[in-house]
PDB file of C-alpha atoms in Angstrom:
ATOM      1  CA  UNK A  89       0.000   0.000   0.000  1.00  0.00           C
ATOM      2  CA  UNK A  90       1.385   3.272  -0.582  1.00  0.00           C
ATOM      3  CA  UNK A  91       1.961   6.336   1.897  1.00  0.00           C
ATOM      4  CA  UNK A  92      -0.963   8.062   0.773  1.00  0.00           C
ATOM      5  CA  UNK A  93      -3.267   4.931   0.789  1.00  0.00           C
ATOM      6  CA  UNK A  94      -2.226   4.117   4.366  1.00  0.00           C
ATOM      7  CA  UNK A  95      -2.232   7.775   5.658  1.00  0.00           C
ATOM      8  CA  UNK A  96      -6.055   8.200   3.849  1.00  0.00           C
ATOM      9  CA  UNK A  97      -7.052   4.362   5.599  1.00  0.00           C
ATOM     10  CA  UNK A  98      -5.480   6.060   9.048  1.00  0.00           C
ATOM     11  CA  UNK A  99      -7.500   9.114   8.674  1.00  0.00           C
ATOM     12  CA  UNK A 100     -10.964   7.134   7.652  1.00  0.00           C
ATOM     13  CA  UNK A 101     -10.281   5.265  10.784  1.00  0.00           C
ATOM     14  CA  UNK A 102      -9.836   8.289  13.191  1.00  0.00           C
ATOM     15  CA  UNK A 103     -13.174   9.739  11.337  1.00  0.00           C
ATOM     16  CA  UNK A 104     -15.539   6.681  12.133  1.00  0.00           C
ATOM     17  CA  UNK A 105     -13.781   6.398  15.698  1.00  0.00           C
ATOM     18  CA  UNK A 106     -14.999   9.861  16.298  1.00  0.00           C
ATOM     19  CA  UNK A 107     -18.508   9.281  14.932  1.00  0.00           C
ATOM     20  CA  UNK A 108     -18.988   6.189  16.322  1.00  0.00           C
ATOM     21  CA  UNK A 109     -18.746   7.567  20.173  1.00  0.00           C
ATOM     22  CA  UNK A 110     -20.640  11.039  18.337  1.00  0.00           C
ATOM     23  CA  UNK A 111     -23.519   9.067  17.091  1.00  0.00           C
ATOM     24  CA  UNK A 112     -24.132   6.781  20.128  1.00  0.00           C
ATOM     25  CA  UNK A 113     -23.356   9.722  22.707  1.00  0.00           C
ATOM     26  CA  UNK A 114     -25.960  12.148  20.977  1.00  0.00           C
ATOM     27  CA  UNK A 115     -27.509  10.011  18.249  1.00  0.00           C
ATOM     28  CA  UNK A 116     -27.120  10.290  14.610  1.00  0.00           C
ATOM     29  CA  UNK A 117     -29.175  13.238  13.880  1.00  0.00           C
ATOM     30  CA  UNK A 118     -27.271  15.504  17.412  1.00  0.00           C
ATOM     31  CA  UNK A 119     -24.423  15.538  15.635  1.00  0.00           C
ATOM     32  CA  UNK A 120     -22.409  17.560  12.696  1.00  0.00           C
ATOM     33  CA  UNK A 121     -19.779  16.770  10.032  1.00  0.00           C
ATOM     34  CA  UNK A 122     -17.872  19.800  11.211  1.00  0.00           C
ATOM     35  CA  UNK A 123     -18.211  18.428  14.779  1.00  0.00           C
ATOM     36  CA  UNK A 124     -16.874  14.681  13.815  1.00  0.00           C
ATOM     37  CA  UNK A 125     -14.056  16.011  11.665  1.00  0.00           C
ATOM     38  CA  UNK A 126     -12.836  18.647  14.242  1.00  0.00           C
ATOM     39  CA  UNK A 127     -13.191  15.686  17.101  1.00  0.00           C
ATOM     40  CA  UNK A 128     -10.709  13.266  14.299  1.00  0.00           C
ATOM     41  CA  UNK A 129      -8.488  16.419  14.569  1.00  0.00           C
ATOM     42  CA  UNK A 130      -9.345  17.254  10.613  1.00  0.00           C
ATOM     43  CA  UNK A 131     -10.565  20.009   8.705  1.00  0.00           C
ATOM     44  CA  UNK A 132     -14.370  19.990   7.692  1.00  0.00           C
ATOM     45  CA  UNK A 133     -13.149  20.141   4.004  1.00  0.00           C
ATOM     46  CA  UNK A 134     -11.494  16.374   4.103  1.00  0.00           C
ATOM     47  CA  UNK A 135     -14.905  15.046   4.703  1.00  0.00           C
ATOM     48  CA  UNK A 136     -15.663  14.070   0.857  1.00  0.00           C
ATOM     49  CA  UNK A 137     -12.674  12.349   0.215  1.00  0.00           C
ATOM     50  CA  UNK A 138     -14.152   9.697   3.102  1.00  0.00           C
ATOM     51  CA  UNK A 139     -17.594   9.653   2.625  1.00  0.00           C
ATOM     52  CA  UNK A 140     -20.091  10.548   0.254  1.00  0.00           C
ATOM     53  CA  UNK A 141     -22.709  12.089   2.146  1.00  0.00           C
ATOM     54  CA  UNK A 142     -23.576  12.625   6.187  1.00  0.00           C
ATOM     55  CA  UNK A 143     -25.496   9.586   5.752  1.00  0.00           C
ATOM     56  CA  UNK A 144     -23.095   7.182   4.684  1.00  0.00           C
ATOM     57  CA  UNK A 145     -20.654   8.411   7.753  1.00  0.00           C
ATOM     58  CA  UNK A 146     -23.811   7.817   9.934  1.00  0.00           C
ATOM     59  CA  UNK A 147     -24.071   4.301   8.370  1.00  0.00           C
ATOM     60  CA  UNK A 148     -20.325   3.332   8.405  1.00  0.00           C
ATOM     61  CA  UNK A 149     -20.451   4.751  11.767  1.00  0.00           C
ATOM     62  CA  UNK A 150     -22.822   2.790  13.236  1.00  0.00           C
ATOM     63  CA  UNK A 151     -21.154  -0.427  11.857  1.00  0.00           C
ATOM     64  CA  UNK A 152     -18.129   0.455  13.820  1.00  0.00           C
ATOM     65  CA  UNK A 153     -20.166   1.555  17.281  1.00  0.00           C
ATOM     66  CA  UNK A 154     -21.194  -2.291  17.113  1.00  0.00           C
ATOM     67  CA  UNK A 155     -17.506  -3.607  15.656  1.00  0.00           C
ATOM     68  CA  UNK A 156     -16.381  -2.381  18.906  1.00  0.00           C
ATOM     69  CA  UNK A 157     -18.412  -3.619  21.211  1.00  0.00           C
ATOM     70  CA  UNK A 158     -18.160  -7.120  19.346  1.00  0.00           C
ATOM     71  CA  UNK A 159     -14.410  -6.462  19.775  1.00  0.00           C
ATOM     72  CA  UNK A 160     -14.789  -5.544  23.437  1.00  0.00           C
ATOM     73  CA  UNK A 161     -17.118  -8.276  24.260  1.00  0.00           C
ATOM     74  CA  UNK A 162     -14.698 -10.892  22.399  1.00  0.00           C
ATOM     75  CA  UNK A 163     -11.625  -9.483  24.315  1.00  0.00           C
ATOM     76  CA  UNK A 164     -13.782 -10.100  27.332  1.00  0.00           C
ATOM     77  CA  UNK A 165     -15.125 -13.459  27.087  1.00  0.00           C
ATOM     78  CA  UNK A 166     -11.729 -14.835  25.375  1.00  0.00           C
ATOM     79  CA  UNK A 167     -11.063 -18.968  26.893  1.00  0.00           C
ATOM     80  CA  UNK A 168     -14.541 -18.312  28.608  1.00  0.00           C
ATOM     81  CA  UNK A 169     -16.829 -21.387  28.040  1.00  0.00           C
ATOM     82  CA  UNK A 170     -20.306 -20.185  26.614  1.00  0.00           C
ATOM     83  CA  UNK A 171     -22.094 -20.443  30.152  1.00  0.00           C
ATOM     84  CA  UNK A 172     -19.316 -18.304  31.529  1.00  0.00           C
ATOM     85  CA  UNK A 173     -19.603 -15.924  28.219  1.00  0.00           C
ATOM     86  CA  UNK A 174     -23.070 -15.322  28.286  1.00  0.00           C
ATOM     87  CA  UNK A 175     -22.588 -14.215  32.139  1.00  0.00           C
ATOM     88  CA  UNK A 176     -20.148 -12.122  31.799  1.00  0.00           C
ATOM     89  CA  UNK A 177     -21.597 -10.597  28.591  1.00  0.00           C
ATOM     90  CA  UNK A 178     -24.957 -10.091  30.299  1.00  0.00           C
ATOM     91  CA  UNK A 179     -23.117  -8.792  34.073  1.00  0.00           C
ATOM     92  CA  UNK A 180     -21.160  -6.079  31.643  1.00  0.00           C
ATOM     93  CA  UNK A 181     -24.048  -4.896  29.250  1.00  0.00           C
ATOM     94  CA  UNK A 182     -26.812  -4.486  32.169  1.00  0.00           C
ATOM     95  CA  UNK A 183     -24.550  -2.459  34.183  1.00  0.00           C
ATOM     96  CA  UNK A 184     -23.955   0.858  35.893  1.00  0.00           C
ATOM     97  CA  UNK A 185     -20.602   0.937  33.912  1.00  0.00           C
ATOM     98  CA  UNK A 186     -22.806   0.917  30.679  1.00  0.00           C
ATOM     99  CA  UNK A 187     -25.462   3.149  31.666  1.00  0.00           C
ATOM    100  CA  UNK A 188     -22.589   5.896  32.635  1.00  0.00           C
ATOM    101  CA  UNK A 189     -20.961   5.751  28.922  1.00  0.00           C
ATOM    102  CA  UNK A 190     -23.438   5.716  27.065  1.00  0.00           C
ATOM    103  CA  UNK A 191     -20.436   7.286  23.836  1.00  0.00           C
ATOM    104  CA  UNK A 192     -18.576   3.749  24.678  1.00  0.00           C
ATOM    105  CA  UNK A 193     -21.203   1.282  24.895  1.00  0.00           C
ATOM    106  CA  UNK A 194     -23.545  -0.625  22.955  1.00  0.00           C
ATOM    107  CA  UNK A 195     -25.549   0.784  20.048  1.00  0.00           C
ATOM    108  CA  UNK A 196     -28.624  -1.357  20.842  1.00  0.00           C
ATOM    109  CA  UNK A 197     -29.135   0.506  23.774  1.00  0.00           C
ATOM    110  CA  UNK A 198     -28.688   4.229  22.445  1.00  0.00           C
ATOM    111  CA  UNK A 199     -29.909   3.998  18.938  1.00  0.00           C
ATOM    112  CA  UNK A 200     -33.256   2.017  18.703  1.00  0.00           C
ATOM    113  CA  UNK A 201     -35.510   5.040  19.161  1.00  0.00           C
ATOM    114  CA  UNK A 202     -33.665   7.166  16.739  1.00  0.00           C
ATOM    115  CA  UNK A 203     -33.373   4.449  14.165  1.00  0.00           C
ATOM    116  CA  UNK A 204     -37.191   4.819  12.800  1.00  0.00           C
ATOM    117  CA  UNK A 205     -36.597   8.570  11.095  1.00  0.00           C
ATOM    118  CA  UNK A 206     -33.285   7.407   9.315  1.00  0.00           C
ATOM    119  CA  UNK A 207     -32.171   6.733   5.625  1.00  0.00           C
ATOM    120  CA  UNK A 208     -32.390   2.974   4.684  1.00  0.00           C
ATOM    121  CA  UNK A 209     -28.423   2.757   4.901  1.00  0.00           C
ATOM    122  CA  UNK A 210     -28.352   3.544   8.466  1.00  0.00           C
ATOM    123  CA  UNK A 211     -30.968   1.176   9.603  1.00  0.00           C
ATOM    124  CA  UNK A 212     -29.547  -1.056   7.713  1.00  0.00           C
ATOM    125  CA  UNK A 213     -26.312  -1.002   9.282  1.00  0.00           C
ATOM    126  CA  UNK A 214     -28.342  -0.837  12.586  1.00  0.00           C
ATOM    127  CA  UNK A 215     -30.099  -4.345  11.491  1.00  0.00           C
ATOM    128  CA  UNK A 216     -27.108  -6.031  10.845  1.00  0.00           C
ATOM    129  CA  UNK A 217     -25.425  -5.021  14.323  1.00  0.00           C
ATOM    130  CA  UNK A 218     -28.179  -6.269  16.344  1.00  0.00           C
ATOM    131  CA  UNK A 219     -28.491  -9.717  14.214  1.00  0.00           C
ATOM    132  CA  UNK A 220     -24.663 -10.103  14.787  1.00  0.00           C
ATOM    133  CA  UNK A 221     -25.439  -9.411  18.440  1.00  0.00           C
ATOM    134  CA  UNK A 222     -28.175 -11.630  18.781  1.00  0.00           C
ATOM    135  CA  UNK A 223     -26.281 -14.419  16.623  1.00  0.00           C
ATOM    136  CA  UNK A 224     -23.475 -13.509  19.532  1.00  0.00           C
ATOM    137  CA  UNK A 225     -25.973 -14.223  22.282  1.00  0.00           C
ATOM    138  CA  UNK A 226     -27.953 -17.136  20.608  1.00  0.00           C
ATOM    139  CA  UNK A 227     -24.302 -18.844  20.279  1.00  0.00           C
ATOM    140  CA  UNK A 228     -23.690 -19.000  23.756  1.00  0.00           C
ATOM    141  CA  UNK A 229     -27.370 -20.251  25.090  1.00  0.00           C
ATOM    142  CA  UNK A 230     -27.975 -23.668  25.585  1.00  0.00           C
ATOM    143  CA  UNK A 231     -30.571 -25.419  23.770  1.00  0.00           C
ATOM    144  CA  UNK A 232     -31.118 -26.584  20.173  1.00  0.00           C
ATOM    145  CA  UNK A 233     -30.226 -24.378  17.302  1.00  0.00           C
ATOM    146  CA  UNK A 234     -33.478 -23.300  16.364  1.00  0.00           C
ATOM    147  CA  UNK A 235     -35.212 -22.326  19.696  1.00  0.00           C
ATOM    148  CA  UNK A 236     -32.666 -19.758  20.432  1.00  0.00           C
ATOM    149  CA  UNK A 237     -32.712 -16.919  17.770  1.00  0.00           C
ATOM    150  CA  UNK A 238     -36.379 -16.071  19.626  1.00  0.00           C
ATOM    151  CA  UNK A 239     -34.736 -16.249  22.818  1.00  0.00           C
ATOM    152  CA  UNK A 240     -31.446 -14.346  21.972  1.00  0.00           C
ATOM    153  CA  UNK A 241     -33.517 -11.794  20.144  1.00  0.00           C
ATOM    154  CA  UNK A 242     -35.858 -11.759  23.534  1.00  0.00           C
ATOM    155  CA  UNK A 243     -32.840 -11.183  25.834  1.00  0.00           C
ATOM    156  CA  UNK A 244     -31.101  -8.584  23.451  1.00  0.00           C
ATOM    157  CA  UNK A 245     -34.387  -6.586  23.447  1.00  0.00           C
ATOM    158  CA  UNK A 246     -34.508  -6.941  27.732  1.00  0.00           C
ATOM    159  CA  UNK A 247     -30.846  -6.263  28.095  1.00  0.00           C
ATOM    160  CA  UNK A 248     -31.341  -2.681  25.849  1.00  0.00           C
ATOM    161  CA  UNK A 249     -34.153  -1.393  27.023  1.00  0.00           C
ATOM    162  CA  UNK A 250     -32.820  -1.872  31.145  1.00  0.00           C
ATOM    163  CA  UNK A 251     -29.683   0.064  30.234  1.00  0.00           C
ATOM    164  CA  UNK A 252     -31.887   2.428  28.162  1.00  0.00           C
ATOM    165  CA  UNK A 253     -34.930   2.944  30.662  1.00  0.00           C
ATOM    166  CA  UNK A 254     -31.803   3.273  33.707  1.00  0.00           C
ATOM    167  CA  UNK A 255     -30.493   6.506  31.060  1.00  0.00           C
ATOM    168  CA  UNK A 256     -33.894   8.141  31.614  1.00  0.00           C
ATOM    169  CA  UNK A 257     -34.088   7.914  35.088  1.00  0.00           C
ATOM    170  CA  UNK A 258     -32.601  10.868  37.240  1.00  0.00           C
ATOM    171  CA  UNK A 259     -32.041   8.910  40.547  1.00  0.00           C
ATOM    172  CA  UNK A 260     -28.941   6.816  40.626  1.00  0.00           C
ATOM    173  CA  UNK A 261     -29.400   4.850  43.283  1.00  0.00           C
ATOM    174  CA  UNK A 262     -33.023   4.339  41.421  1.00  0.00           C
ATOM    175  CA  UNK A 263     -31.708   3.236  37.854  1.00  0.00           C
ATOM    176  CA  UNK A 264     -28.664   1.279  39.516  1.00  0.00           C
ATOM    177  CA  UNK A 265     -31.451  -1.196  41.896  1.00  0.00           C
ATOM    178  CA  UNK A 266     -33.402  -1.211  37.817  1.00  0.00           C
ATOM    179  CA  UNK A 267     -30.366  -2.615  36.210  1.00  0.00           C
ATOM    180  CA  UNK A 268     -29.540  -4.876  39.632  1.00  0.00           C
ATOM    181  CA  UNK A 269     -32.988  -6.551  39.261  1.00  0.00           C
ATOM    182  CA  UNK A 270     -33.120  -6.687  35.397  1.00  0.00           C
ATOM    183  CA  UNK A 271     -29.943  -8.791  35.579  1.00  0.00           C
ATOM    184  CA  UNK A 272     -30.806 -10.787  38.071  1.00  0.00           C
ATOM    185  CA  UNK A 273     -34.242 -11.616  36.149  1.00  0.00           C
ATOM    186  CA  UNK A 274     -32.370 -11.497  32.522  1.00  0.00           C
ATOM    187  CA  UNK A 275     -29.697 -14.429  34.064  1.00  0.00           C
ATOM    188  CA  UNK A 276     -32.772 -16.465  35.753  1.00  0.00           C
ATOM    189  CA  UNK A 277     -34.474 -16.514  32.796  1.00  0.00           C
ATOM    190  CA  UNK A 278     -31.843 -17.710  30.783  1.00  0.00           C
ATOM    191  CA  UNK A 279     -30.707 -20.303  33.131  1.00  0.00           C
ATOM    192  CA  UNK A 280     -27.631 -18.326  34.964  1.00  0.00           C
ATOM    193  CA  UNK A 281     -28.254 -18.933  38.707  1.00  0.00           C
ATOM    194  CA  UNK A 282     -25.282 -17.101  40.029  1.00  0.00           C
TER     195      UNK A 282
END
């Protein structure tokens, strides 16, 4: 690859980086191009040699929001055995740790409601993060094959809209006991008695 081809990969990187945490932090329609490219450390003008349009930064953006968690969530679980996986995936994901970071964490939880009033790329994007994440979760259930895509889909949904509805509430202590008792009900359900 040459110079240029590596220094123009570098910068696309740095670009979706910043959108990524933009998009999930204030959603894709709170946020600017000039805002994203300042936050890579670039000029506004660069934008059009990376993307076509705001949309397709929104899009590629919300592809990498759920790369990383994947990433994060496969860094965590590494030489874990599916029981423990799905465990620690759940204990992480309904946590106060989420809820607080809302720019680092999962897109399931910050996007759904703005997802409706967006260009076909972008929910697209947003449909194939949540069946990877679902595929994720349905991999590490026990049970036949086919009975868990309802349940992983089931869980996904419960997981997103604790660490969403614990957002919206003003009291701490309040949303914290929320996400306690969501996990606790989330890992009964699914057979986690820890």
């Amino acid at each position: 690859m040459r110079y240029s081809d590596t220094r123009k990969e570098e910068t696309r990187k740095a670009i979706l980086r910043a959108a990524a945490s933009a998009v999930r932090a204030k959603g894709p329609d709170g946020v600017g191009v000039a805002e994203i490219m300042a936050e890579a450390g670039l000029t506004h003008g660069g934008f059009y040699a990376h993307f076509r349009s705001k949309e397709a930064l929104v899009a590629a953006a919300v592809e990498e929001a759920f790369a990383q968690s994947a990433r994060r969530f496969a860094r965590m679980t590494q030489g874990m055995s599916a029981p423990e996986s799905l465990a620690a995936f759940v204990d992480a994901y309904v946590s106060p740790e989420h809820r607080a970071h809302p720019s680092r964490g999962c897109p399931l939880a910050t996007l759904s409601s703005d997802l409706p009033r967006q260009g076909e790329a972008v929910r697209a994007a947003y449909e194939r993060g949540v069946k990877g994440l679902i595929a994720r979760l349905a991999g590490w259930l026990p049970g036949e094959a086919g009975d868990l895509h309802g349940l992983a889909a089931s869980v996904a949904a419960e997981m997103a809209g604790a660490v969403a509805l614990s957002r919206a509430i003003a009291d701490d202590d309040e949303a914290i006991r929320l996400l306690a008792d969501a996990r606790a009900r989330i890992k009964s359900r699914i057979g986690i008695f820890q």
